[in-house]
Every structure is written in structure tokens, then in C-alpha cells.
mmCIF file with all atom_site columns, C-alpha atoms in Angstrom:
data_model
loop_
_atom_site.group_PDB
_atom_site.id
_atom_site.type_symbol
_atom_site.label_atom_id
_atom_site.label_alt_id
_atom_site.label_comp_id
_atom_site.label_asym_id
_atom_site.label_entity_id
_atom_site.label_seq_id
_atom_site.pdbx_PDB_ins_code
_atom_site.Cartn_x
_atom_site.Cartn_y
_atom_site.Cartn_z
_atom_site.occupancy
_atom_site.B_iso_or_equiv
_atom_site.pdbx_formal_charge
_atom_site.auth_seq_id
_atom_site.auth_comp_id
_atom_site.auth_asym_id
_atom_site.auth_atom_id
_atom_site.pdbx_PDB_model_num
ATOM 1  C CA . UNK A 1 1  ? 23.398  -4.373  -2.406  1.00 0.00 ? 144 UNK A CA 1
ATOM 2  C CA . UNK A 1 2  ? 21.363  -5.452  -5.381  1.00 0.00 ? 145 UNK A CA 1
ATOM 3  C CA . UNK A 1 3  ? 20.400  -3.837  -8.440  1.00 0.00 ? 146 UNK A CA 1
ATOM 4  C CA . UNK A 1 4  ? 18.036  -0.918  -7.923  1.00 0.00 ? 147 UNK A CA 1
ATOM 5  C CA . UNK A 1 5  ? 15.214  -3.152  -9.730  1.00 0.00 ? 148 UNK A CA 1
ATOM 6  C CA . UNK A 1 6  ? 15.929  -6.345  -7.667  1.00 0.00 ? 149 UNK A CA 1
ATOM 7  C CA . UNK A 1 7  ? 15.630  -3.979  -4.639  1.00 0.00 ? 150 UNK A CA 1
ATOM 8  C CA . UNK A 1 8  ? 12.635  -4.227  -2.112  1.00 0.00 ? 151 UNK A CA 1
ATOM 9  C CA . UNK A 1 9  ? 9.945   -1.235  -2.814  1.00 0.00 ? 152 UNK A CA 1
ATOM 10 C CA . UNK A 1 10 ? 10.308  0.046   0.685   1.00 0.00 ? 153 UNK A CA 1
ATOM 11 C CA . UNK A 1 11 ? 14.297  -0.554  1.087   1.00 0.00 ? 154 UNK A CA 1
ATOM 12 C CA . UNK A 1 12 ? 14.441  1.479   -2.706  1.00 0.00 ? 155 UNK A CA 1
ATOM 13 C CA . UNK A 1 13 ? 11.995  4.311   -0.741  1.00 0.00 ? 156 UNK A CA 1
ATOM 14 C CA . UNK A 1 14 ? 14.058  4.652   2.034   1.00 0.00 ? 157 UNK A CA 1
ATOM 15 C CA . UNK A 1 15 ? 16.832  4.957   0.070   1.00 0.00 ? 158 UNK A CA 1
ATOM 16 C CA . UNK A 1 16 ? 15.458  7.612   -2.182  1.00 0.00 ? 159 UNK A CA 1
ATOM 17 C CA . UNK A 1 17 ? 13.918  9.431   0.957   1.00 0.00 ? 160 UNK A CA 1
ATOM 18 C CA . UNK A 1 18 ? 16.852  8.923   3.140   1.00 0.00 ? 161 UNK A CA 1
ATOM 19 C CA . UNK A 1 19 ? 14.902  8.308   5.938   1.00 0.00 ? 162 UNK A CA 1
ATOM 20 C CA . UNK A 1 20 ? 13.387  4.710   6.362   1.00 0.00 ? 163 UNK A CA 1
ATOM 21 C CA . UNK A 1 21 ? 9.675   4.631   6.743   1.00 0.00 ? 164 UNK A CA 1
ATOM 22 C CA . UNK A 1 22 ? 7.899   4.450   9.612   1.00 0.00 ? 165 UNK A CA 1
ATOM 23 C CA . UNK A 1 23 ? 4.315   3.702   8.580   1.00 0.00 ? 166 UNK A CA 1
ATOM 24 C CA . UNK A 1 24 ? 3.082   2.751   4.657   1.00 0.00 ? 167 UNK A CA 1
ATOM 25 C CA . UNK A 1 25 ? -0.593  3.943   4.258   1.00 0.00 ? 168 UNK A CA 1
ATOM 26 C CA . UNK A 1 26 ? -2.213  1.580   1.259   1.00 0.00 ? 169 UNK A CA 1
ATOM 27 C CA . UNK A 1 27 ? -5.623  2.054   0.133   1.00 0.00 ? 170 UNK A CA 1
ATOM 28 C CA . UNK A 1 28 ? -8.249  -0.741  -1.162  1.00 0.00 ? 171 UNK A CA 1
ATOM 29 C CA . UNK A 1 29 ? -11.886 -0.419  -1.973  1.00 0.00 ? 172 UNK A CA 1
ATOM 30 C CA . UNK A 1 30 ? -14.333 -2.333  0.095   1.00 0.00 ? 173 UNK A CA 1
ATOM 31 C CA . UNK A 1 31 ? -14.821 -5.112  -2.395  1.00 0.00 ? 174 UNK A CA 1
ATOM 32 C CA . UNK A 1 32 ? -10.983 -5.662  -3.253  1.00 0.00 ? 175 UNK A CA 1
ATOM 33 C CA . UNK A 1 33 ? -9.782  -9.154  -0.789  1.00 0.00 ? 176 UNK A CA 1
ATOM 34 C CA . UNK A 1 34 ? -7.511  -7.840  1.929   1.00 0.00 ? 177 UNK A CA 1
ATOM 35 C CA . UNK A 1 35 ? -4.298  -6.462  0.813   1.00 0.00 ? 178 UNK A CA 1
ATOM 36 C CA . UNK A 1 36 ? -2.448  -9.048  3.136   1.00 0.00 ? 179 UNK A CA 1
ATOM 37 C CA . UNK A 1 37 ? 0.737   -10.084 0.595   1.00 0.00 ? 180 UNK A CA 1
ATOM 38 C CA . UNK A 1 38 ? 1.011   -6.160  0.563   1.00 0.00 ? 181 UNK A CA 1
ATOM 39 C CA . UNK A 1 39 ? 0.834   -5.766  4.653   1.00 0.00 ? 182 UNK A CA 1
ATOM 40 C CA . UNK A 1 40 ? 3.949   -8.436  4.991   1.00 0.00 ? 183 UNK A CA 1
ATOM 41 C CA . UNK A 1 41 ? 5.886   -6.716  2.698   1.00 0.00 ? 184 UNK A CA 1
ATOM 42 C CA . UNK A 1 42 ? 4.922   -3.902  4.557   1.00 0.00 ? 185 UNK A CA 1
ATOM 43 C CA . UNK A 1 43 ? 6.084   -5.234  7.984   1.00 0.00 ? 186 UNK A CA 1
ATOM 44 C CA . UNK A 1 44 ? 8.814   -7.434  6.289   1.00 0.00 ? 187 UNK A CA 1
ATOM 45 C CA . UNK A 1 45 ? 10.013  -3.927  5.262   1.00 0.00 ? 188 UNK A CA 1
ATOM 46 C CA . UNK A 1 46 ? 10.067  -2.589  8.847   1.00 0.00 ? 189 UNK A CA 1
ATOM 47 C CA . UNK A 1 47 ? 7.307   -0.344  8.961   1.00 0.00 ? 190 UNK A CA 1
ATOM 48 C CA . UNK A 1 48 ? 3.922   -0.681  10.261  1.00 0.00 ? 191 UNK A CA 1
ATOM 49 C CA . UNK A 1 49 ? 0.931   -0.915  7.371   1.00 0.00 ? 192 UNK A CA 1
ATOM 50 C CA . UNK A 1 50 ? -2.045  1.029   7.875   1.00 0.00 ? 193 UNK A CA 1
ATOM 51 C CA . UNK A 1 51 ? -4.870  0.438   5.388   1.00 0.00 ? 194 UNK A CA 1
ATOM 52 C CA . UNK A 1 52 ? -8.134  2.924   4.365   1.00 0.00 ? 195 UNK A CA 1
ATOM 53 C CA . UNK A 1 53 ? -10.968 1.526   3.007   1.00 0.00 ? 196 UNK A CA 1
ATOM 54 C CA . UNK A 1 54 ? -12.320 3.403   -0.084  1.00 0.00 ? 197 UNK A CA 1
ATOM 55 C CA . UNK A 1 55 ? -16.338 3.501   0.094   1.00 0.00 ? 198 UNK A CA 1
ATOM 56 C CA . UNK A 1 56 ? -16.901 1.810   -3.736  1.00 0.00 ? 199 UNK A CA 1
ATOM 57 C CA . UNK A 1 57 ? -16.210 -0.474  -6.161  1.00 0.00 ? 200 UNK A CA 1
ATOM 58 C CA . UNK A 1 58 ? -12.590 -0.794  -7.779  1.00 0.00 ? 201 UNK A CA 1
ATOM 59 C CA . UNK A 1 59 ? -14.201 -0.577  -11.762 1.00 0.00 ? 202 UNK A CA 1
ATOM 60 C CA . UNK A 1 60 ? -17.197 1.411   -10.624 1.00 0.00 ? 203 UNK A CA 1
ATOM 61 C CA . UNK A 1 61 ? -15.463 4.994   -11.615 1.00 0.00 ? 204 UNK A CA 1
ATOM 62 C CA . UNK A 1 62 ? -15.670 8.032   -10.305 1.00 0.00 ? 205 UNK A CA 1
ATOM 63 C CA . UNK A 1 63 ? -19.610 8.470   -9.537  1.00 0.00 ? 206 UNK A CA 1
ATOM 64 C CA . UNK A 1 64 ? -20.693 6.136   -7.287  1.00 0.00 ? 207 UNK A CA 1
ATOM 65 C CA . UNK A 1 65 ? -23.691 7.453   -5.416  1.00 0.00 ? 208 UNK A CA 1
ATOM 66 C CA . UNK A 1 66 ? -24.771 4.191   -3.919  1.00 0.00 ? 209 UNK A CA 1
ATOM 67 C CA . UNK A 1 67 ? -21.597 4.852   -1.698  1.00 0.00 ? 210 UNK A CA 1
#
């Protein structure tokens, strides 16, 4: 088994949950590129990625009333 920081996020959260993950939810605002190095690791992983769009802009803070 390797170290804990040489260990795959999801394989170190399923340890820590005991209980392997089913789905991984990951956010991304609507001007970020897809997350799609995130959604292999995701499905790499086992589980299946679901992904939310966040109405905004990533540097735009927390008042964005154009969204």
C-alpha cells in the first residue's frame, strides 16, 4: 500500500470513510475549462463524477449580480 501522501485522493477517502465512494460531486464556475483531468481521476477512482456549474466568475467574489 503506499504512503498515505503517495495515495490516490479517492482511495485515501475511502479509506478514511470506510466506505468507497459511489459518486464525487465537484463544482466549477461557468468560465473555469472543464474539470476533465479531475472527472478521470474521478472514474479512474471508481466512482461516477457529477459536476455543478456555479453561475459566476472564479475571481469575481462574492457579489456578482450580473449572475
Amino acid at each position: 500500500m503506499p504512503a498515505p501522501s503517495q495515495e490516490p485522493p479517492i482511495s485515501r477517502l475511502a479509506t478514511l470513510a470506510a466506505i468507497h465512494p459511489t459518486y464525487i460531486h465537484r463544482y466549477a464556475f461557468i468560465d473555469e475549462p472543464a474539470p476533465i483531468t479531475d472527472f478521470d481521476a474521478i472514474a479512474i477512482g471508481g466512482a461516477t463524477p457529477l459536476l455543478t456549474l456555479e453561475p459566476g466568475v472564479a475571481d469575481g467574489g462574492p457579489n456578482q449580480p450580473q449572475y
